[in-house]
CSV table of C-alpha atoms and ligand atoms in Angstrom, one decimal:
chain,number,residue,atom,x,y,z
A,185,MET,CA,0.0,0.0,0.1
A,186,LYS,CA,2.8,2.3,1.1
A,187,ALA,CA,4.9,1.4,-2.0
A,188,PHE,CA,1.7,2.0,-4.2
A,189,LYS,CA,0.8,5.2,-2.6
A,190,ARG,CA,4.5,6.7,-3.5
A,191,ILE,CA,4.4,5.2,-7.0
A,192,ALA,CA,1.3,7.0,-7.4
A,193,ALA,CA,2.6,10.1,-6.0
A,194,ALA,CA,5.5,10.2,-8.1
A,195,ILE,CA,3.5,9.4,-11.4
A,196,LEU,CA,1.5,12.2,-10.3
A,197,ALA,CA,4.5,14.2,-9.9
A,198,ILE,CA,5.7,13.9,-13.4
A,199,THR,CA,2.3,14.2,-14.9
A,200,MET,CA,2.3,17.4,-13.6
A,201,ILE,CA,5.6,18.6,-14.6
A,202,PHE,CA,4.7,17.5,-18.0
A,203,ALA,CA,1.5,19.5,-17.6
A,204,LEU,CA,3.0,22.3,-16.7
A,205,ALA,CA,5.7,22.3,-19.2
A,206,ALA,CA,2.9,22.1,-21.7
A,207,CYS,CA,1.3,25.2,-20.7
A,208,GLY,CA,4.7,26.7,-21.6
A,209,GLN,CA,5.5,27.8,-17.7
A,210,LYS,CA,8.7,28.2,-16.2
A,211,SER,CA,9.5,24.7,-15.1
A,212,GLU,CA,10.4,25.1,-11.5
A,213,PRO,CA,12.5,22.5,-10.1
A,214,ALA,CA,10.6,19.4,-9.6
A,215,PRO,CA,9.0,18.9,-6.3
A,216,GLN,CA,10.9,15.7,-5.3
A,217,GLN,CA,8.5,12.9,-4.0
A,218,GLY,CA,11.7,11.1,-2.8
A,219,ASP,CA,11.9,7.6,-3.9
A,220,GLN,CA,10.4,8.4,-7.4
A,221,GLY,CA,8.5,4.9,-7.3
A,222,SER,CA,11.7,2.6,-6.5
A,223,GLN,CA,11.5,0.2,-3.8
A,224,GLN,CA,14.2,2.0,-1.6
A,225,THR,CA,11.4,4.3,0.4
A,226,GLN,CA,13.5,5.7,2.5
A,227,GLN,CA,15.8,8.3,1.0
A,228,PRO,CA,14.8,11.5,-0.6
A,229,ALA,CA,16.7,12.9,-4.0
A,230,ALA,CA,19.6,14.7,-2.6
A,231,ASP,CA,18.3,18.2,-4.2
A,232,SER,CA,14.8,17.8,-2.6
A,233,GLY,CA,13.7,20.8,-0.7
A,234,LYS,CA,11.0,18.5,1.3
A,235,LYS,CA,11.8,15.1,2.8
A,236,ASP,CA,9.4,12.2,2.2
A,237,LEU,CA,8.3,12.1,5.8
A,238,ILE,CA,6.4,8.9,7.0
A,239,TYR,CA,3.2,9.9,8.8
A,240,VAL,CA,2.7,8.3,12.0
A,241,GLY,CA,-0.7,8.7,13.8
A,242,PHE,CA,-0.3,7.8,17.7
A,243,VAL,CA,-3.1,7.1,19.4
A,244,GLN,CA,-2.3,7.7,23.2
A,245,VAL,CA,-4.2,6.8,26.4
A,246,GLY,CA,-4.1,10.2,28.0
A,247,ALA,CA,-2.0,11.8,30.5
A,248,GLU,CA,-3.1,10.2,33.8
A,249,SER,CA,0.4,9.4,35.1
A,250,ASP,CA,4.3,10.4,35.4
A,251,TRP,CA,4.7,7.1,33.4
A,252,ARG,CA,2.2,8.3,30.3
A,253,MET,CA,4.1,11.5,30.2
A,254,ALA,CA,7.5,9.9,30.0
A,255,ASN,CA,5.9,7.7,27.5
A,256,THR,CA,4.4,10.8,25.3
A,257,LYS,CA,7.8,12.4,25.5
A,258,SER,CA,9.5,9.7,24.4
A,259,MET,CA,7.2,9.4,21.2
A,260,GLN,CA,7.2,13.2,20.5
A,261,GLU,CA,10.9,13.3,20.8
A,262,THR,CA,11.6,10.4,18.4
A,263,PHE,CA,9.0,11.2,15.7
A,264,THR,CA,10.5,14.4,14.4
A,265,GLU,CA,10.9,16.0,11.2
A,266,ALA,CA,14.4,15.9,11.5
A,267,ASN,CA,14.2,11.8,11.9
A,268,GLY,CA,12.0,11.8,9.1
A,269,PHE,CA,8.5,11.5,10.3
A,270,LYS,CA,5.1,13.6,10.3
A,271,PHE,CA,3.8,12.8,13.6
A,272,GLU,CA,0.1,13.5,15.2
A,273,MET,CA,-0.8,12.4,18.3
A,274,VAL,CA,-4.4,12.2,20.0
A,275,ASP,CA,-4.9,12.2,23.7
A,276,ALA,CA,-7.9,10.0,24.4
A,277,GLN,CA,-8.3,11.0,27.8
A,278,GLN,CA,-8.5,7.7,29.0
A,279,LYS,CA,-11.7,6.8,26.8
A,280,THR,CA,-11.5,3.7,24.6
A,281,GLU,CA,-14.2,5.1,22.5
A,282,ASN,CA,-12.0,8.3,21.7
A,283,GLN,CA,-9.2,6.2,20.7
A,284,ILE,CA,-11.7,4.4,18.0
A,285,LYS,CA,-12.5,7.6,16.9
A,286,ALA,CA,-8.9,8.5,16.6
A,287,ILE,CA,-8.2,5.6,14.8
A,288,ARG,CA,-10.9,6.3,12.3
A,289,ASP,CA,-9.5,9.8,11.6
A,290,PHE,CA,-6.2,8.7,11.0
A,291,ILE,CA,-7.5,6.1,8.2
A,292,GLN,CA,-9.1,9.2,6.9
A,293,LYS,CA,-5.9,11.1,6.9
A,294,GLU,CA,-4.4,8.2,5.0
A,295,VAL,CA,-1.3,7.9,7.6
A,296,ASP,CA,1.4,5.5,6.9
A,297,TYR,CA,1.2,3.8,10.5
A,298,ILE,CA,-1.1,4.1,13.2
A,299,VAL,CA,0.7,3.4,16.4
A,300,LEU,CA,-2.0,2.6,19.4
A,301,ALA,CA,-1.4,2.4,23.0
A,302,PRO,CA,-5.0,0.8,23.8
A,303,ASN,CA,-6.8,2.0,27.0
A,304,THR,CA,-8.7,-1.5,27.8
A,305,GLU,CA,-8.2,-4.8,25.9
A,306,ALA,CA,-11.5,-5.5,24.3
A,307,GLY,CA,-13.4,-4.3,21.3
A,308,TRP,CA,-10.7,-3.6,18.9
A,309,ASP,CA,-11.7,-6.2,15.9
A,310,THR,CA,-13.8,-3.9,13.9
A,311,VAL,CA,-11.7,-0.4,13.9
A,312,LEU,CA,-8.6,-2.4,13.5
A,313,GLY,CA,-10.3,-4.2,10.6
A,314,GLU,CA,-11.0,-1.1,9.0
A,315,ALA,CA,-7.3,0.2,9.4
A,316,LYS,CA,-6.5,-3.3,7.9
A,317,GLU,CA,-8.7,-2.7,4.8
A,318,ALA,CA,-7.2,0.8,4.4
A,319,GLY,CA,-3.8,-1.0,4.3
A,320,ILE,CA,-2.2,1.0,7.2
A,321,PRO,CA,-0.2,-1.1,9.5
A,322,VAL,CA,-0.9,-1.0,13.1
A,323,ILE,CA,1.8,-1.1,15.8
A,324,ILE,CA,0.7,-1.5,19.5
A,325,VAL,CA,2.7,-0.4,22.2
A,326,ASP,CA,2.5,-0.6,25.8
A,327,ARG,CA,-0.8,-2.4,26.7
A,328,MET,CA,-2.1,-5.2,24.7
A,329,ILE,CA,-5.4,-5.7,22.9
A,330,GLN,CA,-7.7,-8.9,23.1
A,331,THR,CA,-8.2,-10.3,19.5
A,332,ASN,CA,-8.5,-14.0,17.7
A,333,ASP,CA,-7.1,-12.2,14.7
A,334,ASP,CA,-3.5,-11.7,15.2
A,335,SER,CA,-3.3,-10.3,11.3
A,336,LEU,CA,-5.1,-7.0,12.7
A,337,PHE,CA,-1.8,-5.4,14.2
A,338,THR,CA,1.7,-5.8,12.9
A,339,ALA,CA,4.0,-5.7,16.1
A,340,TRP,CA,3.3,-5.1,19.6
A,341,VAL,CA,6.3,-3.9,21.8
A,342,GLY,CA,5.5,-3.4,25.6
A,343,SER,CA,5.9,-4.9,29.2
A,344,ASN,CA,5.3,-8.1,30.7
A,345,PHE,CA,2.5,-7.0,33.3
A,346,LYS,CA,2.1,-10.5,34.5
A,347,GLN,CA,5.8,-10.6,35.3
A,348,GLU,CA,5.5,-7.4,37.0
A,349,GLY,CA,2.6,-8.7,39.3
A,350,TYR,CA,5.2,-11.8,40.3
A,351,ASP,CA,8.0,-9.5,40.8
A,352,ALA,CA,6.0,-7.2,43.4
A,353,VAL,CA,5.1,-10.3,45.6
A,354,ASP,CA,8.7,-10.9,45.6
A,355,ALA,CA,9.4,-7.2,46.3
A,356,LEU,CA,7.0,-7.0,48.7
A,357,ALA,CA,8.2,-9.9,50.6
A,358,GLU,CA,11.8,-8.4,50.4
A,359,ALA,CA,10.6,-5.1,51.7
A,360,LEU,CA,9.1,-6.9,54.7
A,361,ARG,CA,12.3,-8.9,55.3
A,362,ARG,CA,14.2,-5.5,55.0
A,363,LYS,CA,12.1,-4.3,58.1
A,364,GLY,CA,12.7,-7.3,60.3
A,365,ILE,CA,9.3,-8.8,59.6
A,366,ASP,CA,9.3,-12.8,58.3
A,367,PRO,CA,6.9,-12.8,55.1
A,368,THR,CA,6.4,-16.3,55.5
A,369,LYS,CA,5.3,-16.3,59.0
A,370,GLU,CA,3.3,-13.3,59.8
A,371,GLU,CA,-0.1,-12.3,58.7
A,372,ILE,CA,0.1,-9.7,56.2
A,373,ASN,CA,-2.9,-7.7,55.4
A,374,ILE,CA,-2.7,-6.4,52.0
A,375,VAL,CA,-5.0,-3.8,50.0
A,376,THR,CA,-4.5,-3.3,46.2
A,377,LEU,CA,-5.2,-0.1,44.2
A,378,GLN,CA,-5.9,-1.3,40.7
A,379,GLY,CA,-5.3,0.6,37.6
A,380,THR,CA,-7.7,1.1,34.9
A,381,MET,CA,-10.0,-1.9,34.9
A,382,GLY,CA,-10.0,-3.9,31.7
A,383,SER,CA,-6.2,-2.5,30.9
A,384,SER,CA,-3.3,-4.8,30.4
A,385,ALA,CA,-1.4,-3.3,33.2
A,386,GLN,CA,-4.2,-3.7,35.6
A,387,ILE,CA,-4.9,-7.2,34.6
A,388,GLY,CA,-1.6,-8.5,34.1
A,389,ARG,CA,-0.5,-7.1,37.8
A,390,THR,CA,-3.6,-7.8,39.5
A,391,GLU,CA,-3.2,-11.7,38.2
A,392,GLY,CA,0.3,-11.9,38.4
A,393,PHE,CA,0.1,-11.1,42.1
A,394,ALA,CA,-2.9,-13.0,43.2
A,395,GLU,CA,-1.1,-16.0,41.6
A,396,LYS,CA,2.1,-15.7,43.1
A,397,MET,CA,0.7,-14.5,46.6
A,398,LYS,CA,-0.3,-18.1,47.0
A,399,GLU,CA,2.9,-19.0,47.9
A,400,TYR,CA,2.3,-17.1,51.2
A,401,PRO,CA,-0.7,-18.6,52.7
A,402,ASN,CA,-0.1,-16.3,55.5
A,403,TRP,CA,-0.8,-13.2,53.3
A,404,LYS,CA,-4.7,-11.8,53.2
A,405,MET,CA,-6.1,-9.5,50.4
A,406,LEU,CA,-8.4,-7.6,52.1
A,407,ASP,CA,-9.9,-5.3,49.1
A,408,LYS,CA,-9.1,-4.4,45.4
A,409,GLN,CA,-10.4,-1.1,44.1
A,410,SER,CA,-9.7,0.9,40.8
A,411,GLY,CA,-7.9,4.3,41.5
A,412,ASP,CA,-8.0,4.6,37.4
A,413,PHE,CA,-3.8,5.2,37.7
A,414,THR,CA,-4.2,8.7,38.9
A,415,GLN,CA,-2.7,10.0,42.2
A,416,GLU,CA,-6.4,11.7,43.1
A,417,LYS,CA,-8.1,8.6,42.7
A,418,GLY,CA,-5.6,6.7,44.3
A,419,GLN,CA,-5.9,8.7,47.0
A,420,GLU,CA,-9.7,8.7,47.4
A,421,VAL,CA,-9.4,4.8,47.5
A,422,MET,CA,-6.7,4.6,49.9
A,423,GLU,CA,-8.7,7.2,52.3
A,424,SER,CA,-11.7,4.7,52.0
A,425,PHE,CA,-9.7,1.5,52.5
A,426,LEU,CA,-8.2,3.2,55.9
A,427,LYS,CA,-11.8,4.1,57.1
A,428,SER,CA,-12.9,0.1,56.1
A,429,TYR,CA,-9.7,-1.6,57.4
A,430,PRO,CA,-7.8,-0.7,60.7
A,431,ASP,CA,-4.9,-3.1,60.4
A,432,ILE,CA,-3.6,-2.8,56.9
A,433,ASP,CA,-0.1,-3.8,56.6
A,434,ALA,CA,0.7,-3.4,52.7
A,435,VAL,CA,-0.5,-1.2,49.9
A,436,VAL,CA,0.2,-2.5,46.5
A,437,ALA,CA,-0.4,0.4,44.1
A,438,GLU,CA,-0.6,-0.9,40.3
A,439,ASN,CA,1.4,2.4,39.4
A,440,ASP,CA,3.5,4.9,41.3
A,441,ASN,CA,0.9,8.0,41.0
A,442,MET,CA,-1.4,6.1,42.9
A,443,ALA,CA,1.0,5.1,45.5
A,444,PHE,CA,1.9,9.1,45.7
A,445,GLY,CA,-2.0,9.5,46.4
A,446,ALA,CA,-1.9,6.5,49.0
A,447,ILE,CA,1.0,8.1,51.0
A,448,ASN,CA,-1.3,11.2,51.2
A,449,ALA,CA,-4.1,9.6,52.6
A,450,ILE,CA,-2.0,7.4,55.2
A,451,LYS,CA,0.0,10.4,56.2
A,452,ALA,CA,-3.5,12.4,56.6
A,453,ALA,CA,-4.9,9.5,58.7
A,454,GLY,CA,-2.1,9.8,60.9
A,455,LYS,CA,-0.2,6.5,60.1
A,456,THR,CA,3.1,5.9,58.8
A,457,CYS,CA,4.4,4.4,55.7
A,458,GLY,CA,7.8,3.4,54.1
A,459,PRO,CA,10.9,1.5,54.9
A,460,LYS,CA,10.7,2.8,58.6
A,461,GLY,CA,6.7,3.1,58.8
A,462,GLU,CA,4.0,0.7,59.5
A,463,ILE,CA,2.3,0.4,56.2
A,464,THR,CA,4.7,-1.3,53.2
A,465,ILE,CA,4.1,0.1,50.0
A,466,VAL,CA,4.8,-1.6,46.8
A,467,SER,CA,4.3,0.0,43.3
A,468,PHE,CA,4.9,-0.4,39.7
A,469,ASP,CA,6.5,1.9,37.1
A,470,ALA,CA,9.6,3.2,39.0
A,471,VAL,CA,9.3,6.7,37.5
A,472,LYS,CA,11.6,9.4,38.9
A,473,ALA,CA,9.1,11.0,41.3
A,474,ALA,CA,8.8,7.5,42.7
A,475,PHE,CA,12.9,7.7,43.3
A,476,GLU,CA,12.3,10.5,45.4
A,477,ALA,CA,9.5,9.2,47.2
A,478,MET,CA,11.7,6.3,48.2
A,479,ILE,CA,14.6,8.7,49.2
A,480,ALA,CA,11.9,10.7,51.3
A,481,GLY,CA,11.4,7.7,52.9
A,482,ASP,CA,7.5,7.1,52.2
A,483,LEU,CA,7.6,4.3,49.7
A,484,ASP,CA,9.2,0.9,50.0
A,485,VAL,CA,9.9,-0.5,46.3
A,486,SER,CA,8.9,0.3,43.0
A,487,VAL,CA,8.7,-2.3,40.4
A,488,GLU,CA,10.1,-1.1,36.8
A,489,CYS,CA,8.0,-0.5,34.1
A,490,ASN,CA,10.0,1.1,31.1
A,491,PRO,CA,7.6,3.9,28.9
A,492,LEU,CA,10.6,4.9,26.5
A,493,HIS,CA,8.7,3.1,23.4
A,494,GLY,CA,9.6,5.8,21.0
A,495,PRO,CA,13.0,4.5,19.6
A,496,ARG,CA,11.5,1.0,19.7
A,497,VAL,CA,8.8,1.6,17.6
A,498,LYS,CA,10.9,3.9,15.2
A,499,GLU,CA,13.2,0.7,15.0
A,500,ILE,CA,10.1,-1.3,14.2
A,501,ILE,CA,8.7,1.1,11.4
A,502,GLU,CA,12.2,1.5,9.8
A,503,LYS,CA,12.6,-2.3,9.3
A,504,LEU,CA,9.3,-2.3,7.6
A,505,GLU,CA,10.1,0.4,5.6
A,506,ALA,CA,13.1,-1.5,4.7
A,507,GLY,CA,11.2,-4.8,4.0
A,508,GLN,CA,12.6,-6.6,6.6
A,509,PRO,CA,10.8,-9.0,9.0
A,510,VAL,CA,9.8,-7.5,12.7
A,511,ASP,CA,9.3,-9.3,15.8
A,512,LYS,CA,5.5,-9.7,16.4
A,513,ILE,CA,5.4,-9.6,20.2
A,514,ALA,CA,8.5,-7.7,22.2
A,515,TYR,CA,8.8,-7.4,25.7
A,516,VAL,CA,11.2,-4.9,27.4
A,517,LYS,CA,13.5,-5.7,30.2
A,518,GLU,CA,13.0,-4.2,33.6
A,519,GLY,CA,13.7,-4.3,37.5
A,520,VAL,CA,13.0,-3.8,40.9
A,521,PHE,CA,14.3,-0.8,42.8
A,522,PHE,CA,14.1,-0.5,47.0
A,523,ALA,CA,14.4,2.4,48.9
A,524,ALA,CA,17.9,1.8,50.3
A,525,GLU,CA,19.2,1.6,46.6
A,526,ALA,CA,17.3,4.9,45.3
A,527,ALA,CA,19.5,7.7,46.1
A,528,GLU,CA,22.4,5.9,44.4
A,529,ILE,CA,20.4,4.8,41.4
A,530,MET,CA,18.2,8.0,40.9
A,531,PRO,CA,20.7,9.9,38.7
A,532,THR,CA,21.1,7.0,36.5
A,533,ARG,CA,17.1,6.9,35.8
A,534,ALA,CA,16.2,8.3,32.3
A,535,TYR,CA,12.6,9.1,33.2
B,245,GYE,O1,2.3,1.8,34.6
B,245,GYE,C1,0.5,3.7,34.4
B,245,GYE,C2,0.2,4.4,33.2
B,245,GYE,O2,0.1,0.9,30.7
B,245,GYE,C3,2.2,0.4,31.8
B,245,GYE,O3,-0.2,3.1,32.3
B,245,GYE,C4,1.1,1.4,31.5
B,245,GYE,C5,0.5,1.9,32.7
B,245,GYE,C6,1.4,2.7,33.7
B,245,GYE,O4,-1.0,5.1,33.6
B,245,GYE,O5,1.2,4.5,35.3
């Protein structure tokens, strides 16, 4: 499709030159269309005034968290004109229906690639079918979609959220140990602040944690509720948990921002948290502000989730442009960071 579009554009350009010449007008330097229909789709002609930009439409979830802001920045800094791209982003404000509309708009605009960070997993088949019909490759980043038809997307790059859930169990056990609490013996009462319900990050982290937590029959999950990945809602949910459960030992916050809300709620309730506090907090993402919260002694540990997908998607697009195969599914490697090491590691963090 892409090659076809470019060949058509080249033919059109040549036709226009002849038309102009036929009209007896002074011929300007031809407006180059880059490859002039050849298979080498990347390089514009040396004398071309304007590069042959690759048009990328990015459908973003929203601006709900530090992670998301870092993700947006990574995309914006990667898909620049200087790098050969025309880039447009839609902030869907955490609404899947806004994302579906944005995809339809990008199809209308005939973008070369659609990059989708799906808000929730379900309900993509129809609209991605429309993108496929239009010949526009869809690259999925961050969260995943549920579909029985793998041909609806070209590639996906993101995190193994279930693994992150497993890691959070190990992280909580270790954080307790570091406080002198034996995680295998004492009763540990836990509450979870869940992310956006139905999003891969929520599903994977909740399921992974629940599954691995079975290794500790002495741990009890008192309650789980969604804080929609925002600090504000995380704080609200934590406030209500603190009212309902007087003996919370640990909080699992499915992202750092909800942990920040939980810290506010805990302090407002006259309780303490962090490595020296009564309540142990485990969160996900490991954004810079989480390191600050660990250094401040409020947060025990954060399980990393890497948002820097811009360069990864660029590499996928470049391979596709060159006709090379790409991995259908690519997971990003991630670590776990504890408060005790936060001050040392913080300067090395990119987000
Ligand atoms: O953990 C959270 C963000 O999907 C991995 O979304 C992403 C999650 C991330 O709002 O902070």
